[in-house]
PDB file of C-alpha atoms in Angstrom:
ATOM      1  CA  UNK N   1       0.000   0.000   0.000  1.00 49.00           C
ATOM      2  CA  UNK N   2       1.486   3.344  -1.021  1.00 49.00           C
ATOM      3  CA  UNK N   3       1.765   6.174   1.497  1.00 54.00           C
ATOM      4  CA  UNK N   4       2.079   8.840  -1.207  1.00 51.00           C
ATOM      5  CA  UNK N   5      -0.917  11.197  -1.271  1.00 51.00           C
ATOM      6  CA  UNK N   6      -3.145  11.236  -4.308  1.00 50.00           C
ATOM      7  CA  UNK N   7      -2.023  14.002  -6.752  1.00 49.00           C
ATOM      8  CA  UNK N   8      -5.404  15.730  -6.577  1.00 47.00           C
ATOM      9  CA  UNK N   9      -5.168  15.827  -2.766  1.00 47.00           C
ATOM     10  CA  UNK N  10      -1.796  17.541  -3.082  1.00 46.00           C
ATOM     11  CA  UNK N  11      -3.247  20.056  -5.553  1.00 44.00           C
ATOM     12  CA  UNK N  12      -6.154  20.810  -3.213  1.00 43.00           C
ATOM     13  CA  UNK N  13      -3.732  21.248  -0.319  1.00 43.00           C
ATOM     14  CA  UNK N  14      -1.606  23.535  -2.492  1.00 42.00           C
ATOM     15  CA  UNK N  15      -4.672  25.628  -3.334  1.00 46.00           C
ATOM     16  CA  UNK N  16      -5.684  25.835   0.312  1.00 43.00           C
ATOM     17  CA  UNK N  17      -2.295  27.221   1.400  1.00 41.00           C
ATOM     18  CA  UNK N  18      -0.513  28.723  -1.635  1.00 45.00           C
ATOM     19  CA  UNK N  19       3.100  29.811  -1.515  1.00 47.00           C
ATOM     20  CA  UNK N  20       4.812  32.274  -3.820  1.00 46.00           C
ATOM     21  CA  UNK N  21       8.458  32.630  -4.638  1.00 44.00           C
ATOM     22  CA  UNK N  22      10.042  36.023  -5.334  1.00 46.00           C
ATOM     23  CA  UNK N  23      13.740  36.307  -6.232  1.00 46.00           C
ATOM     24  CA  UNK N  24      14.472  32.822  -4.876  1.00 47.00           C
ATOM     25  CA  UNK N  25      12.964  33.584  -1.452  1.00 46.00           C
ATOM     26  CA  UNK N  26       9.910  31.612  -0.518  1.00 46.00           C
ATOM     27  CA  UNK N  27       7.255  33.474   1.455  1.00 46.00           C
ATOM     28  CA  UNK N  28       3.835  32.314   2.543  1.00 48.00           C
ATOM     29  CA  UNK N  29       0.840  34.447   3.373  1.00 45.00           C
ATOM     30  CA  UNK N  30      -1.487  33.619   6.245  1.00 44.00           C
ATOM     31  CA  UNK N  31      -4.694  31.718   5.786  1.00 45.00           C
ATOM     32  CA  UNK N  32      -5.862  33.021   9.183  1.00 46.00           C
ATOM     33  CA  UNK N  33      -5.621  36.801   9.728  1.00 47.00           C
ATOM     34  CA  UNK N  34      -2.700  37.775  11.989  1.00 46.00           C
ATOM     35  CA  UNK N  35      -1.405  34.197  12.116  1.00 45.00           C
ATOM     36  CA  UNK N  36       1.802  34.897  10.178  1.00 46.00           C
ATOM     37  CA  UNK N  37       2.901  38.063  11.940  1.00 48.00           C
ATOM     38  CA  UNK N  38       1.176  40.352  14.384  1.00 48.00           C
ATOM     39  CA  UNK N  39       3.257  43.419  13.564  1.00 49.00           C
ATOM     40  CA  UNK N  40       1.413  46.225  11.757  1.00 48.00           C
ATOM     41  CA  UNK N  41       4.522  46.919   9.660  1.00 48.00           C
ATOM     42  CA  UNK N  42       4.381  43.415   8.200  1.00 49.00           C
ATOM     43  CA  UNK N  43       0.709  43.738   7.275  1.00 48.00           C
ATOM     44  CA  UNK N  44       1.307  47.118   5.602  1.00 47.00           C
ATOM     45  CA  UNK N  45       4.243  45.723   3.641  1.00 47.00           C
ATOM     46  CA  UNK N  46       2.755  42.308   2.912  1.00 49.00           C
ATOM     47  CA  UNK N  47       1.868  42.685  -0.754  1.00 50.00           C
ATOM     48  CA  UNK N  48       0.850  39.083  -1.327  1.00 51.00           C
ATOM     49  CA  UNK N  49      -2.859  38.362  -1.116  1.00 50.00           C
ATOM     50  CA  UNK N  50      -5.040  35.370  -1.821  1.00 48.00           C
ATOM     51  CA  UNK N  51      -6.463  37.239  -4.797  1.00 53.00           C
ATOM     52  CA  UNK N  52      -2.968  37.865  -6.190  1.00 52.00           C
ATOM     53  CA  UNK N  53      -0.474  35.259  -4.953  1.00 54.00           C
ATOM     54  CA  UNK N  54       1.866  35.675  -7.933  1.00 56.00           C
ATOM     55  CA  UNK N  55       3.411  39.084  -8.700  1.00 54.00           C
ATOM     56  CA  UNK N  56       3.324  40.335 -12.276  1.00 51.00           C
ATOM     57  CA  UNK N  57       6.746  41.930 -12.524  1.00 54.00           C
ATOM     58  CA  UNK N  58       7.160  43.935 -15.715  1.00 54.00           C
ATOM     59  CA  UNK N  59       3.514  43.565 -16.689  1.00 55.00           C
ATOM     60  CA  UNK N  60       0.529  45.793 -16.082  1.00 57.00           C
ATOM     61  CA  UNK N  61      -1.189  44.601 -12.934  1.00 56.00           C
ATOM     62  CA  UNK N  62      -3.068  47.178 -10.833  1.00 56.00           C
ATOM     63  CA  UNK N  63      -3.009  44.904  -7.765  1.00 58.00           C
ATOM     64  CA  UNK N  64       0.782  44.562  -7.762  1.00 56.00           C
ATOM     65  CA  UNK N  65       2.631  47.726  -8.736  1.00 67.00           C
ATOM     66  CA  UNK N  66       6.355  48.405  -9.008  1.00 72.00           C
ATOM     67  CA  UNK N  67       5.993  50.264  -5.699  1.00 76.00           C
ATOM     68  CA  UNK N  68       4.884  46.973  -4.166  1.00 79.00           C
ATOM     69  CA  UNK N  69       7.929  45.255  -5.686  1.00 81.00           C
ATOM     70  CA  UNK N  70      10.185  47.962  -4.241  1.00 84.00           C
ATOM     71  CA  UNK N  71       8.494  47.582  -0.860  1.00 88.00           C
ATOM     72  CA  UNK N  72       8.972  43.813  -1.026  1.00 88.00           C
ATOM     73  CA  UNK N  73      12.630  44.301  -2.024  1.00 89.00           C
ATOM     74  CA  UNK N  74      13.181  46.718   0.872  1.00 91.00           C
ATOM     75  CA  UNK N  75      11.564  44.244   3.238  1.00 93.00           C
ATOM     76  CA  UNK N  76      13.765  41.464   1.836  1.00 94.00           C
ATOM     77  CA  UNK N  77      16.902  43.587   2.280  1.00 94.00           C
ATOM     78  CA  UNK N  78      15.876  44.409   5.840  1.00 96.00           C
ATOM     79  CA  UNK N  79      15.295  40.734   6.606  1.00 96.00           C
ATOM     80  CA  UNK N  80      18.647  39.806   5.055  1.00 96.00           C
ATOM     81  CA  UNK N  81      20.354  42.404   7.257  1.00 96.00           C
ATOM     82  CA  UNK N  82      18.540  41.105  10.349  1.00 96.00           C
ATOM     83  CA  UNK N  83      19.594  37.565   9.432  1.00 97.00           C
ATOM     84  CA  UNK N  84      23.221  38.676   9.074  1.00 96.00           C
ATOM     85  CA  UNK N  85      23.125  40.437  12.469  1.00 96.00           C
ATOM     86  CA  UNK N  86      21.594  37.351  14.080  1.00 97.00           C
ATOM     87  CA  UNK N  87      24.229  35.144  12.434  1.00 97.00           C
ATOM     88  CA  UNK N  88      27.027  37.342  13.831  1.00 96.00           C
ATOM     89  CA  UNK N  89      25.368  37.227  17.269  1.00 96.00           C
ATOM     90  CA  UNK N  90      25.062  33.451  17.021  1.00 97.00           C
ATOM     91  CA  UNK N  91      28.736  33.070  16.091  1.00 97.00           C
ATOM     92  CA  UNK N  92      29.736  35.272  19.044  1.00 97.00           C
ATOM     93  CA  UNK N  93      27.497  33.247  21.358  1.00 97.00           C
ATOM     94  CA  UNK N  94      29.050  30.038  20.038  1.00 97.00           C
ATOM     95  CA  UNK N  95      32.569  31.335  20.744  1.00 97.00           C
ATOM     96  CA  UNK N  96      31.527  32.478  24.218  1.00 97.00           C
ATOM     97  CA  UNK N  97      29.955  29.083  24.889  1.00 97.00           C
ATOM     98  CA  UNK N  98      33.152  27.296  23.813  1.00 97.00           C
ATOM     99  CA  UNK N  99      35.246  29.578  26.030  1.00 97.00           C
ATOM    100  CA  UNK N 100      32.959  28.878  28.976  1.00 97.00           C
ATOM    101  CA  UNK N 101      33.104  25.127  28.355  1.00 97.00           C
ATOM    102  CA  UNK N 102      36.912  25.239  28.351  1.00 97.00           C
ATOM    103  CA  UNK N 103      36.884  27.274  31.571  1.00 97.00           C
ATOM    104  CA  UNK N 104      34.466  24.817  33.209  1.00 98.00           C
ATOM    105  CA  UNK N 105      36.673  21.864  32.217  1.00 97.00           C
ATOM    106  CA  UNK N 106      39.716  23.627  33.631  1.00 97.00           C
ATOM    107  CA  UNK N 107      37.899  24.338  36.901  1.00 98.00           C
ATOM    108  CA  UNK N 108      36.657  20.749  37.128  1.00 98.00           C
ATOM    109  CA  UNK N 109      40.237  19.510  36.714  1.00 97.00           C
ATOM    110  CA  UNK N 110      41.393  21.840  39.498  1.00 97.00           C
ATOM    111  CA  UNK N 111      38.555  20.641  41.731  1.00 97.00           C
ATOM    112  CA  UNK N 112      39.491  16.998  41.146  1.00 97.00           C
ATOM    113  CA  UNK N 113      43.154  17.772  41.959  1.00 97.00           C
ATOM    114  CA  UNK N 114      42.106  19.493  45.176  1.00 97.00           C
ATOM    115  CA  UNK N 115      39.817  16.614  46.098  1.00 97.00           C
ATOM    116  CA  UNK N 116      42.784  14.250  45.735  1.00 97.00           C
ATOM    117  CA  UNK N 117      44.937  16.494  47.938  1.00 97.00           C
ATOM    118  CA  UNK N 118      42.129  16.752  50.484  1.00 97.00           C
ATOM    119  CA  UNK N 119      41.745  12.980  50.509  1.00 97.00           C
ATOM    120  CA  UNK N 120      45.484  12.503  51.120  1.00 97.00           C
ATOM    121  CA  UNK N 121      45.442  15.130  53.880  1.00 97.00           C
ATOM    122  CA  UNK N 122      42.462  13.450  55.487  1.00 97.00           C
ATOM    123  CA  UNK N 123      44.254  10.092  55.397  1.00 97.00           C
ATOM    124  CA  UNK N 124      47.405  11.626  56.886  1.00 97.00           C
ATOM    125  CA  UNK N 125      45.350  13.418  59.543  1.00 97.00           C
ATOM    126  CA  UNK N 126      43.694  10.152  60.545  1.00 96.00           C
ATOM    127  CA  UNK N 127      47.111   8.449  60.774  1.00 96.00           C
ATOM    128  CA  UNK N 128      48.450  11.290  62.928  1.00 97.00           C
ATOM    129  CA  UNK N 129      45.360  11.179  65.118  1.00 96.00           C
ATOM    130  CA  UNK N 130      45.801   7.434  65.657  1.00 96.00           C
ATOM    131  CA  UNK N 131      49.498   7.921  66.412  1.00 96.00           C
ATOM    132  CA  UNK N 132      48.679  10.714  68.862  1.00 96.00           C
ATOM    133  CA  UNK N 133      46.170   8.482  70.665  1.00 95.00           C
ATOM    134  CA  UNK N 134      48.766   5.696  70.876  1.00 94.00           C
ATOM    135  CA  UNK N 135      51.360   8.066  72.294  1.00 94.00           C
ATOM    136  CA  UNK N 136      48.863   9.489  74.742  1.00 92.00           C
ATOM    137  CA  UNK N 137      47.993   5.989  75.959  1.00 92.00           C
ATOM    138  CA  UNK N 138      51.694   5.107  76.310  1.00 91.00           C
ATOM    139  CA  UNK N 139      52.358   8.216  78.362  1.00 89.00           C
ATOM    140  CA  UNK N 140      49.378   7.622  80.630  1.00 81.00           C
TER     141      UNK N 140
END
């Protein structure tokens, strides 16, 4: 039995939640109002609608003007910049995390060394205590 969906089911699903691609960047528009983004800026700049999911670049289309293309391009550039800033932040966080891990390992090594020294001192203290008790009993 095949688990692949029937082609017509895929087409219906595609129609129910269409996706457009502009300049190699895939963007989806919400099927439920305010489900994609709750920011007013996004809704003002979101030029994709269910009535016009595909932009007509270079053709006469009153629903999708060159101003809309410029707005979409500005939004894309802004998102690319935000992505770059987040990538730089992520790289810095990664380096900081690695530095902290090295520091933790170094501290754990020092702790284990000190535990060994403490254990030896405890053993020596117990030996000295026993010796002291023996000497005290001999003197008494």
